Amino acid sequence: MLREREPGAFVIRDSHSFRGAYGLAMKVASPPPTVHQSKKGDMNNELVRHFLIESSPKGVKLKGCPNEPYFGCLSALVYQHAITPLALPCKLLIPATDLIEDVPDAATTNPLAERLKQGAETSSVFPACNVLYINSVEMESLTGPQAIAKAITETLTAASPSTATVVHFKVSSQGITLTDNQRKLFFRRHYPNNTVTFCDTDPQDRKWNKPDGGPAKLFGFVARKQGSTTDNVSHLFAELDPDQPANAIVNFVSKMIG
């Protein structure tokens, strides 16, 4: 069914081996280098790769991919990987019609079509997560990794240390939205994509000490100062949940603003 399709075509079925999980089969453009080296002849069978999507109370996630975030539902995972491949070999190709329409016997084993209909509105939304908001530092015209590093240095060496606040961090095609649910510092802030110029983890790999005593990776994004066309502000954060790693957030933000 998939061997004759174009790269990115895929099928998702309930896993028979892992209860509550899903099996993802997808067509890729070329097999892994290890397959090239070990096999000769017809490689068509090697162009269909298989992945396991595990399910937990936190959501669904590609198993064995540490930089992949959890998604709230299967349709959100599918649509996000149709925008950017993340850990997959290529982007998923959302079919205009159900891929298995021409295979009636298999139709009952694939819940994808209905799930996509239910979750179509999530096509451009990253699974939002909670992070620690640390500080915002004005950078004048500085951007890039130097702006992140400088802001972190100023924050960590300040006479009055910053107090971290839990905020809801959501990325979409419209930009980055921060929500302080407890309204300790603010209610909601939105940074349109066209104002965000850079996002990355700390170039010096410094850590933030969380209230529970554990170290957390620092990251941040640089955005235009409101009302200015030249001045920037570095907004700093730290990981709160290791299942929502800073690298995954940074990678996605970078792709959205790229």
XYZ file of C-alpha atoms in Angstrom:
258
model
C 0.000 0.000 0.000
C 2.778 2.471 0.907
C 5.535 1.272 -1.418
C 3.902 2.918 -4.449
C 3.167 6.186 -2.654
C 5.310 9.303 -2.497
C 7.639 10.045 0.448
C 5.703 11.212 3.486
C 2.687 8.965 2.864
C 1.798 7.123 6.054
C -0.612 4.829 7.863
C -1.322 4.711 11.600
C -2.853 1.646 13.217
C -3.457 0.437 16.750
C -0.413 -1.504 17.906
C -1.021 -5.203 18.506
C 2.211 -5.589 20.482
C 1.949 -2.570 22.800
C -1.378 -1.906 24.461
C -2.603 1.664 24.028
C 0.151 2.496 21.527
C 0.016 3.097 17.774
C 2.167 1.896 14.925
C 3.240 4.489 12.350
C 4.378 3.242 8.929
C 5.653 5.869 6.503
C 7.223 6.023 3.056
C 10.652 7.672 2.935
C 12.746 8.911 0.023
C 15.763 6.703 0.722
C 16.657 3.942 3.181
C 19.099 4.549 6.038
C 22.819 4.344 5.137
C 23.172 1.114 7.112
C 20.619 -0.535 4.826
C 22.486 0.703 1.738
C 25.626 -0.950 3.032
C 24.106 -4.285 4.022
C 21.594 -5.003 1.254
C 21.619 -5.162 -2.513
C 18.900 -5.414 -5.138
C 15.321 -4.168 -4.730
C 15.220 -1.553 -1.981
C 11.490 -0.757 -2.210
C 10.709 -2.702 0.941
C 13.285 -0.629 2.821
C 11.536 2.616 1.874
C 8.749 1.944 4.373
C 9.906 2.733 7.904
C 8.078 1.880 11.114
C 7.774 3.886 14.333
C 5.929 3.366 17.607
C 3.756 6.110 19.070
C 3.444 5.558 22.808
C 0.539 6.837 24.879
C 0.608 8.069 28.486
C -1.344 10.445 30.748
C 0.875 13.229 29.356
C -0.226 12.558 25.778
C 1.260 10.743 22.795
C 4.908 10.735 21.720
C 7.262 9.021 19.276
C 9.007 6.337 21.307
C 12.785 6.496 21.561
C 13.044 10.127 20.401
C 14.178 12.253 23.383
C 13.831 15.563 21.531
C 10.212 14.859 20.604
C 7.599 16.544 22.827
C 4.355 15.035 24.065
C 1.260 15.920 22.044
C -2.219 16.233 23.479
C -3.740 13.887 20.922
C -2.794 11.754 17.934
C -4.114 14.265 15.418
C -1.931 17.018 16.924
C 1.129 14.792 16.525
C 0.254 14.032 12.909
C -0.433 17.620 11.921
C 2.697 18.932 13.607
C 4.854 16.386 11.785
C 3.174 17.469 8.561
C 4.599 20.946 9.211
C 8.066 19.910 10.365
C 9.552 16.385 10.513
C 11.180 16.792 13.949
C 12.613 13.278 14.562
C 11.014 11.628 11.518
C 12.979 11.144 8.257
C 10.663 13.567 6.434
C 7.402 15.465 6.892
C 4.186 13.481 6.951
C 2.031 13.985 3.881
C -1.609 14.564 4.810
C -3.691 12.900 2.058
C -6.579 14.735 0.416
C -8.525 11.487 0.802
C -8.039 8.580 3.159
C -4.946 6.652 2.106
C -6.769 3.352 2.604
C -9.970 4.162 0.708
C -8.825 1.784 -2.018
C -8.198 -0.970 0.538
C -11.645 -1.545 2.101
C -10.596 -4.568 4.150
C -8.135 -2.455 6.115
C -10.458 0.467 6.748
C -11.595 -0.722 10.143
C -8.020 -1.016 11.424
C -7.027 2.596 10.797
C -8.532 5.275 13.080
C -6.570 8.090 11.442
C -9.237 9.698 9.254
C -11.679 10.297 12.089
C -8.978 11.502 14.448
C -7.728 13.995 11.866
C -11.234 15.343 11.344
C -11.572 15.871 15.092
C -8.185 17.554 15.421
C -7.823 19.532 12.205
C -7.736 22.808 14.075
C -4.434 21.804 15.686
C -2.559 21.812 12.393
C -0.390 24.812 13.216
C -0.180 24.508 16.994
C 2.760 23.195 18.999
C 1.691 21.283 22.112
C 1.922 24.027 24.705
C 3.733 23.297 27.938
C 4.641 24.907 31.225
C 8.113 26.390 31.641
C 9.837 28.630 34.161
C 9.902 32.275 33.126
C 13.139 33.768 34.444
C 13.621 37.295 33.148
C 13.430 39.726 30.230
C 16.505 41.827 29.445
C 16.721 44.722 26.984
C 19.437 44.150 24.377
C 19.364 47.330 22.267
C 20.016 45.991 18.720
C 21.805 42.784 19.792
C 20.277 39.463 18.722
C 21.426 35.891 18.084
C 23.271 33.654 20.574
C 25.174 36.656 21.928
C 21.902 38.207 23.084
C 20.826 35.023 24.869
C 24.234 34.596 26.520
C 24.437 38.242 27.621
C 20.926 38.216 29.074
C 21.657 35.051 31.055
C 24.939 36.486 32.358
C 23.219 39.671 33.518
C 20.429 37.668 35.126
C 22.689 35.241 36.987
C 25.044 37.975 38.244
C 22.383 40.522 39.227
C 22.480 41.848 42.788
C 18.811 40.931 43.182
C 18.302 37.411 41.809
C 15.301 36.746 39.609
C 12.426 34.650 40.913
C 11.202 32.030 38.470
C 7.494 31.955 37.660
C 5.623 29.096 36.007
C 4.086 30.222 32.704
C 2.227 28.473 29.914
C 4.380 28.598 26.745
C 2.567 28.082 23.446
C 3.941 28.370 19.923
C 1.773 28.617 16.825
C 1.940 30.013 13.319
C 0.854 33.334 14.841
C 3.734 33.555 17.292
C 4.641 32.835 20.915
C 2.074 33.289 23.678
C 2.993 33.322 27.370
C 0.263 32.986 29.985
C 0.905 33.521 33.686
C -2.024 31.544 35.058
C -1.454 32.809 38.597
C -0.956 36.373 37.344
C 2.120 36.909 39.490
C 3.903 39.016 36.860
C 1.432 39.432 34.007
C -1.644 37.780 32.543
C -0.765 37.089 28.923
C 1.912 38.259 26.495
C 1.980 37.570 22.772
C 4.993 37.916 20.480
C 4.078 37.740 16.765
C 6.347 35.559 14.642
C 7.571 38.524 12.625
C 8.967 40.112 15.810
C 10.838 37.022 17.056
C 14.355 37.092 15.622
C 16.126 34.228 17.403
C 15.607 31.310 19.786
C 18.122 28.923 21.352
C 19.453 27.369 24.523
C 22.263 29.018 26.472
C 25.453 28.852 24.332
C 27.416 28.324 27.560
C 25.059 25.576 28.759
C 24.499 27.150 32.160
C 21.715 25.820 34.350
C 18.966 27.309 36.490
C 18.477 25.870 39.967
C 14.821 24.966 40.322
C 12.998 25.322 43.667
C 13.253 21.551 44.167
C 17.018 21.831 43.890
C 17.444 20.243 40.472
C 19.273 21.960 37.588
C 17.278 23.004 34.527
C 18.479 23.917 31.038
C 18.162 27.624 30.206
C 16.807 28.858 26.892
C 15.321 32.015 25.487
C 14.095 33.927 22.503
C 14.861 37.415 21.232
C 11.983 39.621 20.101
C 11.607 43.199 18.970
C 10.806 45.596 21.775
C 7.195 46.701 21.521
C 6.938 49.913 19.539
C 10.520 49.693 18.238
C 11.950 48.566 14.918
C 15.560 48.303 16.112
C 15.678 47.426 19.824
C 15.395 43.845 21.072
C 14.533 42.098 24.322
C 15.815 38.670 25.382
C 13.193 36.601 27.198
C 14.669 33.829 29.337
C 13.190 30.529 30.509
C 14.178 27.236 32.086
C 12.836 23.722 31.628
C 10.166 22.730 34.106
C 9.280 19.248 32.877
C 12.048 17.014 31.468
C 9.419 15.454 29.187
C 9.127 18.860 27.484
C 12.842 19.515 26.844
C 14.195 22.934 25.983
C 15.773 21.572 22.808
C 12.393 20.480 21.456
C 10.836 23.869 22.186
C 13.776 25.731 20.664
C 13.831 23.564 17.544
C 10.170 24.142 16.914
C 10.287 27.905 17.526
C 13.289 28.182 15.200
C 11.425 26.361 12.421
C 8.321 28.509 12.872
C 10.247 31.784 12.656
C 12.663 30.513 9.980
